[in-house]
Coordinates of C-alpha atoms in Angstrom, one line a residue:
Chain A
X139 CA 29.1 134.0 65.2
X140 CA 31.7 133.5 62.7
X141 CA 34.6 130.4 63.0
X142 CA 37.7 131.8 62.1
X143 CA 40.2 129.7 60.5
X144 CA 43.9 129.8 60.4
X145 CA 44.8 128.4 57.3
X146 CA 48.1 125.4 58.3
X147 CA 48.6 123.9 55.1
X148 CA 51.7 126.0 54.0
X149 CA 53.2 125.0 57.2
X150 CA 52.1 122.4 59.0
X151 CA 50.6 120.9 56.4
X152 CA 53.7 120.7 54.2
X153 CA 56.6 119.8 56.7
X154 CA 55.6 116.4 57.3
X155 CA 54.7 115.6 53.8
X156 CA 57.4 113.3 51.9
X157 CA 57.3 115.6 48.8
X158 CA 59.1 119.0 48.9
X159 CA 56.8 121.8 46.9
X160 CA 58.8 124.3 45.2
X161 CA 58.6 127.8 46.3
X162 CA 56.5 128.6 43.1
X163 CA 53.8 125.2 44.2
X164 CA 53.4 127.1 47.6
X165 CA 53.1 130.5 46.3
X166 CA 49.6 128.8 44.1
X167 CA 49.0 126.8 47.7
X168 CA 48.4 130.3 49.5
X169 CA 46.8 132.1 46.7
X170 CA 44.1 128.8 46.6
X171 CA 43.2 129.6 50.2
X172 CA 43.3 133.2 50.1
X173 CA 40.8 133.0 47.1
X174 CA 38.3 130.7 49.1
X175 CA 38.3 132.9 51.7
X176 CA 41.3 132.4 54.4
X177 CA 42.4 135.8 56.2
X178 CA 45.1 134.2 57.8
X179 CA 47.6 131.7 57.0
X180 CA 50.6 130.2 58.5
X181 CA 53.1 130.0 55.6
X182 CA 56.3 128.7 56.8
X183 CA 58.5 128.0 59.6
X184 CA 62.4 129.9 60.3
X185 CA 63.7 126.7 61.4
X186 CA 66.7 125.0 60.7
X187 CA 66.7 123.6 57.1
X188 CA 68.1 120.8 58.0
X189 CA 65.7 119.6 60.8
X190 CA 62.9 120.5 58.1
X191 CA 63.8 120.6 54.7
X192 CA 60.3 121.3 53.8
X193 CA 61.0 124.8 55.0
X194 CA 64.3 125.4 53.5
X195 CA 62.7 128.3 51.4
X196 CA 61.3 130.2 54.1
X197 CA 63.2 133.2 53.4
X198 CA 62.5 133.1 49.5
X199 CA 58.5 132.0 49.6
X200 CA 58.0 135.5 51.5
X201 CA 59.6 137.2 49.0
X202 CA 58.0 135.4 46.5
X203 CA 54.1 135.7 48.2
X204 CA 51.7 138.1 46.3
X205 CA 50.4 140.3 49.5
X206 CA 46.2 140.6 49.4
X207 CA 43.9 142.9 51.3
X208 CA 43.4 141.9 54.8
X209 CA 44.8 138.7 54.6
X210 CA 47.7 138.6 57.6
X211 CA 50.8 136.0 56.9
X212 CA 53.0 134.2 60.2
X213 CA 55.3 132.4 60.0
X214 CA 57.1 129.9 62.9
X215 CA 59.8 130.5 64.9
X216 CA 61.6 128.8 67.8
X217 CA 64.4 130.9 68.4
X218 CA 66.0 134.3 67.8
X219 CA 67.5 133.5 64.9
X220 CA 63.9 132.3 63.4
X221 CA 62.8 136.0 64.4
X222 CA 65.4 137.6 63.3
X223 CA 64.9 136.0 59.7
X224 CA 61.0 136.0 59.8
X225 CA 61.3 140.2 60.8
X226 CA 63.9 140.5 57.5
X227 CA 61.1 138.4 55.5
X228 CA 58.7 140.7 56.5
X229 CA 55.9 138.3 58.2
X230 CA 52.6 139.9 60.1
X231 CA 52.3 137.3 63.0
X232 CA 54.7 135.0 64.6
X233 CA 53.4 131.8 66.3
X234 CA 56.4 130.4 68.9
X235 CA 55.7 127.0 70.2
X236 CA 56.2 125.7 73.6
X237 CA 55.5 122.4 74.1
X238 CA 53.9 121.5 77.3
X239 CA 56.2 118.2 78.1
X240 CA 60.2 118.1 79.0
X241 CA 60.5 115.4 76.8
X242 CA 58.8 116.4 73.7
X243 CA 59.7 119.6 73.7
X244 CA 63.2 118.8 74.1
X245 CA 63.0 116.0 70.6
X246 CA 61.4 119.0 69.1
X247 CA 63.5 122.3 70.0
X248 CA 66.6 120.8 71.8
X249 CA 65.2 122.8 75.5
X250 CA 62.9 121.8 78.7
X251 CA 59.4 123.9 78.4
X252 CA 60.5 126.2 81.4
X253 CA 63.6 127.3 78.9
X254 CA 61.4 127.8 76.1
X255 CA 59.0 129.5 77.6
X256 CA 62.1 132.2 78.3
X257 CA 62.6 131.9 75.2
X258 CA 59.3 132.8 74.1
X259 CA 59.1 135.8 76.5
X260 CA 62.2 136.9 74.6
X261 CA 61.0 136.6 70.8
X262 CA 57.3 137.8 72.3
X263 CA 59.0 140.9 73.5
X264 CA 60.9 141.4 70.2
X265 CA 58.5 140.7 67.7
X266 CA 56.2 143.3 69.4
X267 CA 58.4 145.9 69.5
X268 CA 58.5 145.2 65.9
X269 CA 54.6 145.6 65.6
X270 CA 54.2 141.9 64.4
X271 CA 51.5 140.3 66.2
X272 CA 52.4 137.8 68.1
X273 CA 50.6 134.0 69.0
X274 CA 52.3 131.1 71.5
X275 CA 51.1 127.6 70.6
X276 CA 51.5 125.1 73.8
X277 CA 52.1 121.9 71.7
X278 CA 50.8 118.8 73.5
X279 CA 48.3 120.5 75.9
X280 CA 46.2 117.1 75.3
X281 CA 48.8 114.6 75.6
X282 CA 52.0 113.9 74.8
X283 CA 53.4 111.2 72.6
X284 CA 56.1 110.1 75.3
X285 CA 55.0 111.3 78.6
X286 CA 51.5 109.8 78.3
X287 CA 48.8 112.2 79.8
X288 CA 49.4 115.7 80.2
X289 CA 48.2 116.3 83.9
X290 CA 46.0 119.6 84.4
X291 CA 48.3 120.8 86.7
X292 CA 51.0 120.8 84.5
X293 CA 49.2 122.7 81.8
X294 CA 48.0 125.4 84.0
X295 CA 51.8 126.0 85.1
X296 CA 52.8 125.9 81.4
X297 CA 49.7 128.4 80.9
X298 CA 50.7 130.4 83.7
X299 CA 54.3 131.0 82.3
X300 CA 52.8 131.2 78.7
X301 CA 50.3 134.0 79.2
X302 CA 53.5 135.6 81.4
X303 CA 55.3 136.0 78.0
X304 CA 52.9 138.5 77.3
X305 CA 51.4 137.3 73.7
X306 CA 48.5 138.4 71.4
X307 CA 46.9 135.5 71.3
X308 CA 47.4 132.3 72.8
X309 CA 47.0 128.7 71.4
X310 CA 46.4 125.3 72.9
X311 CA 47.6 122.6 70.7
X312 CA 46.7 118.7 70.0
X313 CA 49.6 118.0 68.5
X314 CA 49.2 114.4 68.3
X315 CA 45.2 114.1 67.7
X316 CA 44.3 112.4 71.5
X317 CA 41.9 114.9 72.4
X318 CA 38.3 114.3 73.0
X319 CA 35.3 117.1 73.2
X320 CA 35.4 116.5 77.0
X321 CA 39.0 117.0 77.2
X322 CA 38.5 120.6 75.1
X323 CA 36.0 121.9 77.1
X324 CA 37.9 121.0 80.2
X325 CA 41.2 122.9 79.0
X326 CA 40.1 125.7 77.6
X327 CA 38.2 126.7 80.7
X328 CA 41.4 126.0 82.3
X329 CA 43.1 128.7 79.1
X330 CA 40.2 131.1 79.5
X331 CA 40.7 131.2 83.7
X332 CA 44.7 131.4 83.8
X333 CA 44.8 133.5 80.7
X334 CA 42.3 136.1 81.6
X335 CA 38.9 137.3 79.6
X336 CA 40.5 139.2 77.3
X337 CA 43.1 137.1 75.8
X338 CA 42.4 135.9 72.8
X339 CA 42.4 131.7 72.5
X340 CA 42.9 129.7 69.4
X341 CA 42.8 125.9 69.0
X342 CA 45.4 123.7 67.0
X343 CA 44.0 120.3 65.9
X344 CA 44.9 117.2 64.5
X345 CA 42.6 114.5 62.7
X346 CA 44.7 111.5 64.1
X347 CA 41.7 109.8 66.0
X348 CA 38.6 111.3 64.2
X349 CA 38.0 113.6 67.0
X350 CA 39.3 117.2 65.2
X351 CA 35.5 117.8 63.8
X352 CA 34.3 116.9 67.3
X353 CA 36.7 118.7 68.8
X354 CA 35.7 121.8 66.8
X355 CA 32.0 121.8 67.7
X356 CA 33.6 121.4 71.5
X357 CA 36.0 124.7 71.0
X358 CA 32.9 126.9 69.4
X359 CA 30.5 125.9 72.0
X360 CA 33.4 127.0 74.7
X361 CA 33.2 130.3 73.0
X362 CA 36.6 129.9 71.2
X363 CA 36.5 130.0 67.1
X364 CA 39.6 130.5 66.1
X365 CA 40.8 127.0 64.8
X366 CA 43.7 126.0 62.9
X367 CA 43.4 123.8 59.5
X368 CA 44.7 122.8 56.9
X369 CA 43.9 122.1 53.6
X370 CA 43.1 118.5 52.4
X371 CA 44.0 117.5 56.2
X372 CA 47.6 117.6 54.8
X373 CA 50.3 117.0 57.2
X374 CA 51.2 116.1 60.9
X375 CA 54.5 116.4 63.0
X376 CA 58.2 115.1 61.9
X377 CA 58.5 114.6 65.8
X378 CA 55.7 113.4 66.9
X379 CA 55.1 109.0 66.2
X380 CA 51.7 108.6 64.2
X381 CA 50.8 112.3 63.6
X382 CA 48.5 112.7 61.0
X383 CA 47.4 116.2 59.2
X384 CA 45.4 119.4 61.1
X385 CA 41.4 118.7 60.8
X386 CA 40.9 119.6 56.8
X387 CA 39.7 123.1 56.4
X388 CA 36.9 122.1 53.9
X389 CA 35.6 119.5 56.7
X390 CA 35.0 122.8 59.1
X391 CA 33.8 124.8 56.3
X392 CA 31.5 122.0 55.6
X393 CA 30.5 121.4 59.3
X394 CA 29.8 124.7 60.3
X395 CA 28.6 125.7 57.3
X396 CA 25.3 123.2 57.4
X397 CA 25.4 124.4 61.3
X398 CA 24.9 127.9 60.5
X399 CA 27.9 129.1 62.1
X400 CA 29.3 129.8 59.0
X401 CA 33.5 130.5 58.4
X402 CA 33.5 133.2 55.6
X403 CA 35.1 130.4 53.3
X404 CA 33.6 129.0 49.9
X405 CA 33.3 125.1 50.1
X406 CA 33.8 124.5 46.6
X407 CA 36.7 126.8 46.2
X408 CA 38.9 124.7 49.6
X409 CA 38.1 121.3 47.9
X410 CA 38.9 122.8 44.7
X411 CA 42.0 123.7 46.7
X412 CA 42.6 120.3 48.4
X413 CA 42.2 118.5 45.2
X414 CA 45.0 120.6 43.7
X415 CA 47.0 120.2 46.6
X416 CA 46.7 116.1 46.3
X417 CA 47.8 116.4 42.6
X418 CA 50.8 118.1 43.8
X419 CA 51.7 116.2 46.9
X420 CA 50.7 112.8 44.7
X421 CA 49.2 110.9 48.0
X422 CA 46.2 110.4 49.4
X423 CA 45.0 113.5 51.4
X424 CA 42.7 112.4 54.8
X425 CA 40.2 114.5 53.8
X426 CA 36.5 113.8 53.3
X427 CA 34.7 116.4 51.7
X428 CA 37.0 115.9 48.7
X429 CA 35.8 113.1 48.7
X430 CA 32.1 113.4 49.4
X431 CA 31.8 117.1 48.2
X432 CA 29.0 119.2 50.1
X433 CA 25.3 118.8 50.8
X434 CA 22.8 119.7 49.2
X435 CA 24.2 120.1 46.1
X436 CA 22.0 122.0 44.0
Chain B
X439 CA 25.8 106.4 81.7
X440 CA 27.5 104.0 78.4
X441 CA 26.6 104.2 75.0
X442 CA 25.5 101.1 73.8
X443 CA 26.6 100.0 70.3
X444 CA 24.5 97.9 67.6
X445 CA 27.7 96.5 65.3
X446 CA 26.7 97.1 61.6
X447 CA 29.7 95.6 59.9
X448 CA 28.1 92.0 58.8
X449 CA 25.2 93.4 57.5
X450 CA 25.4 97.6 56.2
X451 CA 29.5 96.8 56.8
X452 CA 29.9 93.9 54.2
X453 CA 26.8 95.0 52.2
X454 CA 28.8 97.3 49.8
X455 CA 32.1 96.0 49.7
X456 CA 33.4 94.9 46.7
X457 CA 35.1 91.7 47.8
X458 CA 32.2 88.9 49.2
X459 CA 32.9 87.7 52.3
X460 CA 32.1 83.8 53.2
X461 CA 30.1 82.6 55.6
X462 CA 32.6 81.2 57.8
X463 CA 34.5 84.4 57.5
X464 CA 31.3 86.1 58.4
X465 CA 30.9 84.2 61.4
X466 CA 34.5 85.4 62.4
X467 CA 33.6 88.6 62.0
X468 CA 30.6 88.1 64.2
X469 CA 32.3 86.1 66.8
X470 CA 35.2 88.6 67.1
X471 CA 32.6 91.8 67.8
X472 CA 31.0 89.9 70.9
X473 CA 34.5 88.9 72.0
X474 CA 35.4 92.8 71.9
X475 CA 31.7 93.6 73.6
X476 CA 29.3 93.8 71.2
X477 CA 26.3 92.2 72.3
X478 CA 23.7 93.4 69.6
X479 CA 24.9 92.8 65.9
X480 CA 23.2 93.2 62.8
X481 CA 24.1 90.4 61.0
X482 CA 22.8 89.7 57.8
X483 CA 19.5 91.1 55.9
X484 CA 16.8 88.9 54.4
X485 CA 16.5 90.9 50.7
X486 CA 17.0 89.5 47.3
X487 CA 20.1 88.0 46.5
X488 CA 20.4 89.2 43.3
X489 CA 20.0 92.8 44.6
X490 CA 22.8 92.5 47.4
X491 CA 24.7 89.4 46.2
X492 CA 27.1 90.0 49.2
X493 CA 23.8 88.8 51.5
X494 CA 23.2 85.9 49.8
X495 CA 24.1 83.4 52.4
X496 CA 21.8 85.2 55.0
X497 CA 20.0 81.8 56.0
X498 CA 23.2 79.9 56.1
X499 CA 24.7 82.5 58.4
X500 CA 22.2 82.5 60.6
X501 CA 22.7 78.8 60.8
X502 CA 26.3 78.7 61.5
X503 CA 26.4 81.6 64.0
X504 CA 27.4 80.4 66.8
X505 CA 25.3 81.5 70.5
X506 CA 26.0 83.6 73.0
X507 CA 24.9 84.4 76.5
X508 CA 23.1 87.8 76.3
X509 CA 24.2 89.0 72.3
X510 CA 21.3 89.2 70.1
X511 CA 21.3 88.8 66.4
X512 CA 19.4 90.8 64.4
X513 CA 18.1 90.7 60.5
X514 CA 17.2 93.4 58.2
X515 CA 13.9 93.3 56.6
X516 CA 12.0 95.0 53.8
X517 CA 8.8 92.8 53.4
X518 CA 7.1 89.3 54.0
X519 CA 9.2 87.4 52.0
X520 CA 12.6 88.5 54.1
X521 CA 10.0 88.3 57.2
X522 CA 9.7 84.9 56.9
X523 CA 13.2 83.8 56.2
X524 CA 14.2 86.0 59.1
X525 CA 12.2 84.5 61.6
X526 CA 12.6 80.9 60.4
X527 CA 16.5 81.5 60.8
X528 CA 15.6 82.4 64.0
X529 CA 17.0 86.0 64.5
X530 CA 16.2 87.9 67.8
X531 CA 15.6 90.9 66.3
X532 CA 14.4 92.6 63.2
X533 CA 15.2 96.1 61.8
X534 CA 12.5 96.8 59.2
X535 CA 13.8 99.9 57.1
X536 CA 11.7 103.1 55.8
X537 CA 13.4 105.5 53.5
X538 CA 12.1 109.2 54.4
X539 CA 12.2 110.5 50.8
X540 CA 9.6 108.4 48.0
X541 CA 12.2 109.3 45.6
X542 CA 15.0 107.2 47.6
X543 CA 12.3 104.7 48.9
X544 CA 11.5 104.0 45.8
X545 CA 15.2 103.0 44.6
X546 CA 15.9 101.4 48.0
X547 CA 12.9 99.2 48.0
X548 CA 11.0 100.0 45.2
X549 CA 7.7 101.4 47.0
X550 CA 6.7 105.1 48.3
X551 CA 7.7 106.1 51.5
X552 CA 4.1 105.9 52.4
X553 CA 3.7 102.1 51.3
X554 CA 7.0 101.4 52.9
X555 CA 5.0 102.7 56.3
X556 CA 2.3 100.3 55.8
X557 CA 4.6 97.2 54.8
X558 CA 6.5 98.2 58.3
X559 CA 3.3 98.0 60.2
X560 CA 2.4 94.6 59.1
X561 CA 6.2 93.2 59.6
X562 CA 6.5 95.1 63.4
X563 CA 3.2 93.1 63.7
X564 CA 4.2 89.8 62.7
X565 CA 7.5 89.9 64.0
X566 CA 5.9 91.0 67.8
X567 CA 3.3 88.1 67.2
X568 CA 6.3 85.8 66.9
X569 CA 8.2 87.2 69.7
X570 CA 11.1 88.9 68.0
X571 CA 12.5 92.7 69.0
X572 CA 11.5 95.4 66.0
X573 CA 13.4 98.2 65.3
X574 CA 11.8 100.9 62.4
X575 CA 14.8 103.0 60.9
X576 CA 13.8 105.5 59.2
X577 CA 16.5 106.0 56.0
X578 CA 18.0 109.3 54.6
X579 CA 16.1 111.2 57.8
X580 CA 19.0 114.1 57.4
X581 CA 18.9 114.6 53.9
X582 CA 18.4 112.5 50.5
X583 CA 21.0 112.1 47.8
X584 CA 18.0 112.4 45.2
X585 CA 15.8 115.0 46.6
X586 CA 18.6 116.8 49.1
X587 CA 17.3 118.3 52.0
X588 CA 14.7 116.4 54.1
X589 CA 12.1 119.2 55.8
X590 CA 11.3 119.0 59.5
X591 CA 7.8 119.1 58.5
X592 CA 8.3 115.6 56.2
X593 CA 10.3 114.1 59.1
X594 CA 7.7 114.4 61.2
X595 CA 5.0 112.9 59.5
X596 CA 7.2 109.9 59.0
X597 CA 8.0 109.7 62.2
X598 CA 4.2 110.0 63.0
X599 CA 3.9 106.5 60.4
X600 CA 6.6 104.8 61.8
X601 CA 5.7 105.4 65.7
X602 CA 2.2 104.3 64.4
X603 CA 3.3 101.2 63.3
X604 CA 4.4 100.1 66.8
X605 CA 8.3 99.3 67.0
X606 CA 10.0 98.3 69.9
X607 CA 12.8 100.6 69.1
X608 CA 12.7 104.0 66.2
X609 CA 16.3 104.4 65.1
X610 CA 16.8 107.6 62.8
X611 CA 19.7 107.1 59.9
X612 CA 21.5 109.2 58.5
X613 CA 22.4 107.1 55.6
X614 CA 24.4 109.2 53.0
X615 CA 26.5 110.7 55.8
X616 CA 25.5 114.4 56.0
X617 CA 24.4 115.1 59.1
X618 CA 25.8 117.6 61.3
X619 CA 25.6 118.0 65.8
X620 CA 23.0 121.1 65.5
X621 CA 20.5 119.0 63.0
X622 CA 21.2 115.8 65.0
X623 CA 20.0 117.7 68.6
X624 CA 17.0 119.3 66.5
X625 CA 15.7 116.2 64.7
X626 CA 16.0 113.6 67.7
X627 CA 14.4 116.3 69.8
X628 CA 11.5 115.8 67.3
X629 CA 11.7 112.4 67.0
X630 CA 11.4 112.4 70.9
X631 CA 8.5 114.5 70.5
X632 CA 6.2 112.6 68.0
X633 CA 7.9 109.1 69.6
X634 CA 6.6 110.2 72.9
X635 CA 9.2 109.5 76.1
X636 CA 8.6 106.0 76.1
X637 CA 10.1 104.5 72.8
X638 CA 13.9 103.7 72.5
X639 CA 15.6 106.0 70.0
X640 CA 18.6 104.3 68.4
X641 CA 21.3 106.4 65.4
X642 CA 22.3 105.3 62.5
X643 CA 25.4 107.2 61.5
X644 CA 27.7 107.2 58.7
X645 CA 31.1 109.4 58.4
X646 CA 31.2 110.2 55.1
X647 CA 31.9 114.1 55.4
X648 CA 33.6 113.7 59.2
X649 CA 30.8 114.2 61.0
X650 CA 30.1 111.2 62.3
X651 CA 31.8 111.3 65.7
X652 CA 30.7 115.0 66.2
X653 CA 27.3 113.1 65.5
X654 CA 27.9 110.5 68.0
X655 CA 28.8 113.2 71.0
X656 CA 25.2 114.9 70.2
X657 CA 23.5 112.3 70.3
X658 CA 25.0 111.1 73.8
X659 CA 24.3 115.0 74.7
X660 CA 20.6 114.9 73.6
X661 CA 19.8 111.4 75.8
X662 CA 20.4 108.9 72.9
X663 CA 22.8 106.3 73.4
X664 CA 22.2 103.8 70.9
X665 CA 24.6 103.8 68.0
X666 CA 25.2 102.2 65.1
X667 CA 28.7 101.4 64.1
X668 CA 30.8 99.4 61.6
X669 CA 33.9 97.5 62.3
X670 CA 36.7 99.5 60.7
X671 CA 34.3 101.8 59.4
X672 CA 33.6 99.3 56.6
X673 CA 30.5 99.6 53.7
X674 CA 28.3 101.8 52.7
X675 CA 24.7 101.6 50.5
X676 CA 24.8 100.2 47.3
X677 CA 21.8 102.5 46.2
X678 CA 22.8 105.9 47.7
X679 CA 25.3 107.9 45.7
X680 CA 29.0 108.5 47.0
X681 CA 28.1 107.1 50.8
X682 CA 31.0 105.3 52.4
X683 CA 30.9 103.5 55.5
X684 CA 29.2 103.4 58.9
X685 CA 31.1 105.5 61.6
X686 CA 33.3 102.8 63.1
X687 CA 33.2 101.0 66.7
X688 CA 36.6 101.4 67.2
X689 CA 36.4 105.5 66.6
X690 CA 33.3 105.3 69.2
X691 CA 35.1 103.3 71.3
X692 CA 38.2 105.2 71.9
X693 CA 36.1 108.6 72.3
X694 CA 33.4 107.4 74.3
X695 CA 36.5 105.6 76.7
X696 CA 38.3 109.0 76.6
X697 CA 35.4 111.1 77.4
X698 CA 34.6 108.8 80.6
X699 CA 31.1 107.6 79.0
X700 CA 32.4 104.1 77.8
X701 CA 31.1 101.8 75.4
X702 CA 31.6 98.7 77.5
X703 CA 33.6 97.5 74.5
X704 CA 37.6 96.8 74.6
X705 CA 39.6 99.1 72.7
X706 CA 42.6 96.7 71.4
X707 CA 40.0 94.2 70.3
X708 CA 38.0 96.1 68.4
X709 CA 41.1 97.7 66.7
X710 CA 42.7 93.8 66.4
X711 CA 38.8 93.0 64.5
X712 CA 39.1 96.1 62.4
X713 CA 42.9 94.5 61.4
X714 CA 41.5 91.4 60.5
X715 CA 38.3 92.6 58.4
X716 CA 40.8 94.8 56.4
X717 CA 43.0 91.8 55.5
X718 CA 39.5 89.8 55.0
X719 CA 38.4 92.8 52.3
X720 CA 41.7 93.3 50.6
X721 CA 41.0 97.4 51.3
X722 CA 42.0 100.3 53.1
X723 CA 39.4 100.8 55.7
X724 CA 38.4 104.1 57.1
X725 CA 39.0 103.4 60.7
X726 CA 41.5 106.3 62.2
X727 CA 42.2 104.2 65.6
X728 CA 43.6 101.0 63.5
X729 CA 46.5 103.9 62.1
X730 CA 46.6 105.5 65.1
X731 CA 45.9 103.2 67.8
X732 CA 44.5 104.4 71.0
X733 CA 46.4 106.8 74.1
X734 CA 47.7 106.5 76.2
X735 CA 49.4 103.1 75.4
X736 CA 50.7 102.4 78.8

């Protein structure tokens, strides 16, 4: 078995930093992680640039992205005019977000779940007849920064309209870093039964608590390996309190790496990444194997 | 089931931070993990001074600690000399260390792995003859800075010394932090082996390449639920390469809490100890739940 990683760092990885990249900054960004290894890579959201003006170039970084063999480029969208924009730029997947409380998912796309999961249906429906593949993330499916706990019964209804919409590939998120390996196994059995067997699951994680590594081992051993990360553990959520970045890719490549899993990515080649990244981002970046750098070493 | 927590931060904690705590700061520190829960703490360790300068006061401390029902104070030892000193200062417990690797052994303590076997047999002896608890770790048991990868085969023949030399307890450490959740279920499954299923396993875990929580969740998985951990996540080794600090309570705390095992520790005044020993060591200390805090607040 192979861990799959969806490379974040373009996306989620940038929006919530205080410095704005330049088009030309995130162009090197994605080339870095292609050239360690990463097939897939979320590298910007169609949102409104003035909610995120980390994103404002959306339009112009696809233009401006060299395309590589077998390496498949989404971008985010909450609306139809974030499609509509994202099918002119020419993107392979979408990934539409739903998050799985009233109240966050209203600070973060101005509707209740139930109305963006309509929403979703609609821009699910459209990209596909577009041939772009499709993914809907459920943001918050492990708590919520306002509402507390998410109950399970909540999440199955939000699953059940979720897998409705009719996606490729669906994605529970922990936006806001609470969840535990317990708490991972527990929902995605609860995914993999409301979903179906044949649906493809994927698992969005955040660092904020020291779990995300934990967290990963928990997803594999469920039988899901497609995990989102993000280089140097850059990032976290304008609207979400205390957010920190995804789990760093290198940490996974790292982990499962000395597990013998293996993710098809060079270590040396994603901290040589991160490292570049923290240069250009001038802060700290949360992760450790830039620090640390692998095992053994010779 | 709860995992029970040994609280590193006076002793591997303080050991390779820059700044030199006092000994009445020491004693705060001390007092403060009992009052979150802590009820074994290593405090000090019994080497020379002008090796570990920031243990020079280890006689002093012992002194000026105050007593409480049920904790038990504990002393690191590496021969007859620190023996002695221990057990006049009256500690409760000793942890006599072996490093797995003559090549670390020898920096660490300046004597082969093998010699380090015998010295341990004489101190276990000594110590049981005065009464006090033993505890063997054996160092670097997941890989060496020096010699890199640690064999099973070398592992167990260590282990084979160390069970020999009649401990109370055998804790395993993963000293310079690269341990991952498949090498941690395979080498305390040895360890359990050679140990036999009477002797208390204890793990020493550090989170240098954020592993150490993954760690912590094998460990509970493979029937081993004594950890160490470090207040904020504070220290390091002074002789091992690029290590940073101990995995810390608080992290433990929070996940173990969340996952329904508990720790018997309280959250807030762990984090609230981990806020203090930061201002204490004029750092930034690695703990994620003293950024993040814990969930849900209410």
């Amino acid at each position: 078995m192979t861990v799959s990683i969806v490379e974040m760092s373009p996306r989620d990885g940038l929006q919530n930093e205080e410095k704005v990249l330049s088009t030309e900054a995130k162009v090197e960004l994605v080339s870095r992680a292609v050239r360690a290894g990463v097939r897939r890579v979320e590298v910007t959201s169609f949102v409104n640039p003035r909610r995120v003006p980390q994103m404002a170039d959306a339009d112009e970084l696809m233009t401006a992205l060299p395309r590589f063999d077998g390496v498949r480029y989404a971008g985010l969208v909450m609306n139809e005019r974030g499609l509509d924009r994202a099918l002119a730029a020419g993107v392979d997947e979408i990934d539409v977000v739903v998050v799985a409380t009233d109240t966050f998912c209203t600070r973060n796309q101005g509707m209740t779940t139930a109305q963006a999961c309509e929403t979703a249906a609609s821009l699910v429906a459209a990209a596909r007849a577009a041939g772009v593949f499709t993914t809907v993330t459920i943001g918050a499916s492990f708590g919520c920064p306002f509402e507390g706990e998410v109950p399970l019964g909540r999440l199955r209804e939000v699953l059940r309209r979720v897998t409705d919409t009719g996606p490729d590939e669906l994605a529970l998120a922990d936006t806001i870093g609470v969840a535990v390996p317990s708490g991972i196994t527990e929902r995605l059995a609860l995914a993999r039964e409301v979903a179906g067997p044949d649906l493809p699951l994927r698992l969005h994680l955040h660092d904020t608590r020291h779990t995300g590594v934990a967290n990963a081992v928990a997803a594999v051993e469920a039988g899901v390996s497609t995990l989102d990360a993000s280089i140097g553990g850059a990032g976290g959520c304008p609207f979400a309190p205390a957010a920190t970045g995804n789990v760093a890719t290198e940490d996974l490549v790292y982990l499962f790496g000395r597990m013998g899993v293996g993710t098809d990515l060079d270590l040396d080649e994603t901290i040589a990444a991160a490292g570049w990244l923290e240069e250009q981002l001038e802060t700290r970046l949360p992760s450790a194997l830039l620090r640390a750098g692998g095992f053994p070493t010779a």
